[in-house]
Short mmCIF file of C-alpha atoms in Angstrom, two decimals:
data_model
loop_
_atom_site.label_atom_id
_atom_site.label_comp_id
_atom_site.label_asym_id
_atom_site.label_seq_id
_atom_site.Cartn_x
_atom_site.Cartn_y
_atom_site.Cartn_z
CA MET A 238 -8.14 -4.88 -1.05
CA PHE A 239 -6.50 -8.28 -0.60
CA THR A 240 -5.58 -10.41 2.39
CA GLY A 241 -2.41 -12.16 1.23
CA ILE A 242 -4.02 -15.60 1.11
CA VAL A 243 -2.92 -16.94 -2.27
CA GLU A 244 -5.75 -18.68 -4.10
CA GLU A 245 -3.84 -20.17 -6.99
CA LEU A 246 -0.36 -20.67 -8.37
CA GLY A 247 -0.62 -19.43 -11.95
CA THR A 248 1.72 -19.49 -14.94
CA ILE A 249 2.73 -16.70 -17.31
CA VAL A 250 1.82 -17.89 -20.81
CA ALA A 251 2.69 -14.77 -22.83
CA ARG A 252 4.38 -11.40 -22.47
CA ASP A 253 4.25 -8.64 -25.06
CA ASP A 254 6.62 -5.76 -24.38
CA LEU A 255 5.37 -2.41 -25.65
CA SER A 256 7.07 0.98 -25.73
CA ASP A 257 6.06 1.99 -22.21
CA SER A 258 4.35 -1.07 -20.76
CA ALA A 259 3.95 -4.82 -21.06
CA ARG A 260 0.85 -6.91 -21.71
CA ILE A 261 0.99 -10.16 -19.74
CA THR A 262 -1.32 -13.15 -20.04
CA VAL A 263 -1.63 -15.50 -17.09
CA ASP A 264 -3.10 -19.00 -16.85
CA GLY A 265 -5.29 -19.06 -13.73
CA PRO A 266 -8.52 -21.05 -14.03
CA LEU A 267 -9.64 -20.45 -10.43
CA VAL A 268 -9.21 -16.68 -10.30
CA THR A 269 -10.82 -16.28 -13.73
CA SER A 270 -13.83 -18.45 -12.87
CA ASP A 271 -15.86 -15.34 -12.00
CA ALA A 272 -13.65 -12.67 -13.57
CA GLY A 273 -15.02 -9.61 -15.28
CA HIS A 274 -13.49 -6.80 -17.29
CA GLY A 275 -11.88 -4.30 -14.93
CA ASP A 276 -11.64 -6.69 -11.97
CA SER A 277 -8.54 -6.58 -9.76
CA ILE A 278 -6.24 -9.58 -9.39
CA ALA A 279 -3.00 -9.51 -7.42
CA VAL A 280 -0.09 -11.05 -9.34
CA ASN A 281 2.85 -11.69 -7.00
CA GLY A 282 1.33 -9.07 -4.72
CA VAL A 283 0.82 -6.38 -7.37
CA CYS A 284 -2.77 -5.26 -7.90
CA LEU A 285 -3.48 -5.40 -11.64
CA THR A 286 -6.59 -4.81 -13.74
CA VAL A 287 -8.09 -7.50 -15.96
CA VAL A 288 -8.39 -6.23 -19.55
CA GLU A 289 -9.17 -9.55 -21.24
CA PHE A 290 -10.17 -12.98 -19.99
CA GLY A 291 -11.37 -16.36 -21.21
CA GLU A 292 -10.57 -20.07 -21.26
CA GLY A 293 -9.01 -19.95 -17.81
CA ARG A 294 -6.65 -17.10 -18.64
CA PHE A 295 -6.58 -13.36 -18.09
CA THR A 296 -4.54 -10.50 -19.52
CA VAL A 297 -3.26 -7.40 -17.74
CA ASP A 298 -1.40 -4.27 -18.78
CA VAL A 299 1.62 -3.42 -16.62
CA MET A 300 3.04 0.08 -16.94
CA ALA A 301 6.77 0.73 -17.08
CA GLU A 302 6.91 2.19 -13.56
CA THR A 303 5.47 -1.02 -12.11
CA LEU A 304 7.85 -3.17 -14.13
CA LYS A 305 10.77 -1.11 -12.82
CA ARG A 306 9.72 -1.01 -9.16
CA SER A 307 8.61 -4.63 -8.73
CA SER A 308 9.75 -8.12 -9.64
CA LEU A 309 7.20 -8.22 -12.47
CA GLY A 310 9.83 -6.83 -14.81
CA ALA A 311 11.64 -10.18 -14.70
CA LEU A 312 8.60 -12.29 -15.53
CA GLU A 313 8.63 -14.35 -18.70
CA ALA A 314 6.65 -17.17 -20.24
CA GLY A 315 6.73 -20.11 -17.84
CA SER A 316 7.18 -18.04 -14.67
CA ARG A 317 5.03 -19.17 -11.75
CA VAL A 318 3.09 -16.42 -10.00
CA ASN A 319 0.91 -16.12 -6.90
CA LEU A 320 -2.67 -15.09 -7.66
CA GLU A 321 -5.41 -13.65 -5.46
CA ARG A 322 -8.72 -12.02 -6.36
CA ALA A 323 -9.75 -8.84 -4.58
CA MET A 324 -11.57 -9.60 -1.33
CA ALA A 325 -15.37 -9.56 -1.52
CA ALA A 326 -17.13 -7.29 0.99
CA GLY A 327 -18.57 -10.29 2.85
CA GLY A 328 -15.51 -12.49 2.52
CA ARG A 329 -13.45 -14.13 5.24
CA PHE A 330 -10.45 -12.05 6.36
CA GLY A 331 -7.75 -14.71 6.45
CA GLY A 332 -4.46 -12.81 6.33
CA HIS A 333 -3.89 -9.10 6.95
CA ILE A 334 -4.67 -5.86 5.13
CA VAL A 335 -2.90 -6.03 1.76
CA GLN A 336 -3.37 -3.22 -0.75
CA GLY A 337 -1.48 -4.71 -3.67
CA HIS A 338 0.76 -1.61 -3.73
CA VAL A 339 4.32 -2.91 -3.57
CA ASP A 340 6.59 -0.79 -1.36
CA GLY A 341 9.83 -2.18 -2.72
CA VAL A 342 11.72 -5.35 -3.55
CA GLY A 343 13.86 -7.58 -1.39
CA THR A 344 16.52 -10.13 -2.26
CA VAL A 345 16.56 -13.66 -0.88
CA VAL A 346 19.77 -14.10 1.10
CA SER A 347 19.41 -17.71 2.24
CA VAL A 348 17.01 -20.64 2.29
CA SER A 349 17.34 -23.05 5.21
CA PRO A 350 15.12 -26.16 5.03
CA SER A 351 14.33 -28.22 8.10
CA GLU A 352 12.07 -31.19 8.77
CA ASN A 353 8.81 -29.26 9.20
CA TRP A 354 9.42 -25.80 7.75
CA THR A 355 11.84 -23.71 5.74
CA VAL A 356 13.38 -20.45 6.96
CA VAL A 357 13.96 -17.81 4.31
CA ARG A 358 16.08 -14.73 4.99
CA ILE A 359 15.39 -11.67 2.86
CA ALA A 360 17.42 -8.44 2.63
CA LEU A 361 15.20 -5.38 2.43
CA PRO A 362 15.69 -1.73 1.49
CA ASP A 363 16.78 0.61 4.29
CA ASP A 364 13.67 2.77 3.92
CA LEU A 365 11.39 -0.19 4.67
CA SER A 366 13.32 -1.64 7.57
CA ARG A 367 11.60 0.51 10.21
CA TYR A 368 8.21 -0.99 9.34
CA VAL A 369 9.32 -4.60 9.81
CA VAL A 370 9.12 -6.02 13.34
CA GLU A 371 9.39 -9.50 14.80
CA LYS A 372 5.96 -11.20 14.90
CA GLY A 373 4.56 -8.47 12.64
CA SER A 374 2.96 -8.97 9.24
CA ILE A 375 4.59 -8.57 5.85
CA THR A 376 3.59 -9.50 2.31
CA VAL A 377 6.17 -11.34 0.19
CA ASP A 378 5.19 -11.85 -3.46
CA GLY A 379 1.58 -11.48 -2.39
CA VAL A 380 1.76 -13.97 0.51
CA SER A 381 0.73 -12.78 3.97
CA LEU A 382 3.46 -13.91 6.37
CA THR A 383 4.62 -13.41 9.93
CA VAL A 384 8.12 -12.08 10.49
CA SER A 385 10.00 -14.64 12.59
CA ALA A 386 13.25 -12.69 13.05
CA VAL A 387 14.89 -9.38 12.11
CA GLY A 388 18.47 -8.22 11.84
CA TYR A 389 20.05 -4.83 11.31
CA GLY A 390 23.25 -4.58 9.34
CA GLU A 391 24.72 -7.77 10.76
CA GLY A 392 27.63 -9.31 8.91
CA GLY A 393 27.68 -6.54 6.33
CA THR A 394 24.51 -7.84 4.70
CA GLY A 395 22.34 -4.83 5.53
CA ASP A 396 18.94 -5.08 7.21
CA TRP A 397 17.08 -8.33 6.82
CA PHE A 398 14.12 -10.32 8.07
CA GLU A 399 13.22 -13.99 8.16
CA ILE A 400 10.01 -15.86 7.46
CA SER A 401 9.27 -19.49 8.37
CA LEU A 402 7.35 -21.31 5.65
CA ILE A 403 5.18 -24.33 6.40
CA PRO A 404 4.82 -27.17 3.83
CA THR A 405 1.43 -25.84 2.62
CA THR A 406 2.93 -22.45 1.76
CA LEU A 407 5.87 -24.11 0.03
CA ALA A 408 3.54 -26.32 -2.03
CA GLU A 409 0.87 -23.77 -2.93
CA THR A 410 2.89 -20.61 -3.64
CA ASN A 411 5.98 -19.74 -5.65
CA LEU A 412 7.93 -19.35 -2.41
CA GLY A 413 8.44 -23.09 -2.62
CA ILE A 414 10.89 -22.57 -5.48
CA THR A 415 12.69 -19.55 -4.03
CA GLU A 416 16.48 -19.51 -3.96
CA PRO A 417 19.27 -17.11 -2.94
CA GLY A 418 19.49 -14.11 -5.23
CA LEU A 419 15.81 -14.13 -6.17
CA VAL A 420 14.07 -10.74 -6.09
CA VAL A 421 10.67 -10.65 -4.37
CA ASN A 422 7.97 -8.00 -3.97
CA LEU A 423 7.48 -6.56 -0.49
CA GLU A 424 4.52 -4.74 0.97
CA VAL A 425 4.85 -3.69 4.59
CA ASP A 426 1.95 -3.38 7.00
CA VAL A 427 -0.05 -0.32 5.93
CA ILE A 428 -1.12 0.30 9.54
CA ALA A 429 2.52 0.93 10.48
CA LYS A 430 2.79 3.55 7.74
CA TYR A 431 -0.38 5.31 8.87
CA VAL A 432 0.79 5.34 12.49
CA GLU A 433 4.13 6.84 11.46
CA ARG A 434 2.39 9.51 9.39
CA LEU A 435 -0.05 10.43 12.15
CA HIS A 436 2.76 10.57 14.71
CA SER A 437 4.88 12.84 12.52
CA ARG A 438 1.95 15.16 11.90
CA ALA A 439 1.09 15.28 15.59
CA GLY A 440 4.69 16.05 16.49
CA GLY A 441 4.77 19.05 14.19
CA ALA A 442 1.28 20.34 14.93
CA THR A 443 0.69 23.72 16.48
CA HIS A 444 -2.35 24.58 18.56
CA SER A 445 -4.12 27.86 18.48
CA HIS A 446 -6.20 28.91 21.51
CA GLY A 447 -9.28 31.05 21.66
CA GLU A 448 -10.60 30.09 18.22
#
């Protein structure tokens, strides 16, 4: 499990495309400082398994399905990525519950800088819209963020949400270099999905008496 508090802004140093996967090597001295074979590291919010590590770098295998369903398919040498190690059992819970299982991708619609923060509007898939609420939590490229506004089909753009990024987030994550048209990984709040599932099951349940 992760919390969406990015530990390090890493750099893709190599990508080897195979027949049904890709092997990606990432420069990340902090997250590899105590890495071991088989450890989990979130790369732009996607939980990946370390298969090789050393000299401040680690290598992961990314299967074709993940490449297709996330923004990792567009990564290349030189791409900047958000990195977070899996949360230790006794660690501080700084963000919200993040599984590293991307629910879908969104597209940056606009970036509006101001003096103290930057507002980013992101269009999201219709099937994720119901999980996104104002003041709720969402993970964007592995960053735990609070939704500052939502919109539904306004102006023909489809459903969207906004996040307000403080200077620290802009400086220490790849959201600082985001621009309109960029595709980002989205993971909605898992609690919302569980509540929906439980509610749907309860609504269709039948009760038998006398058992």
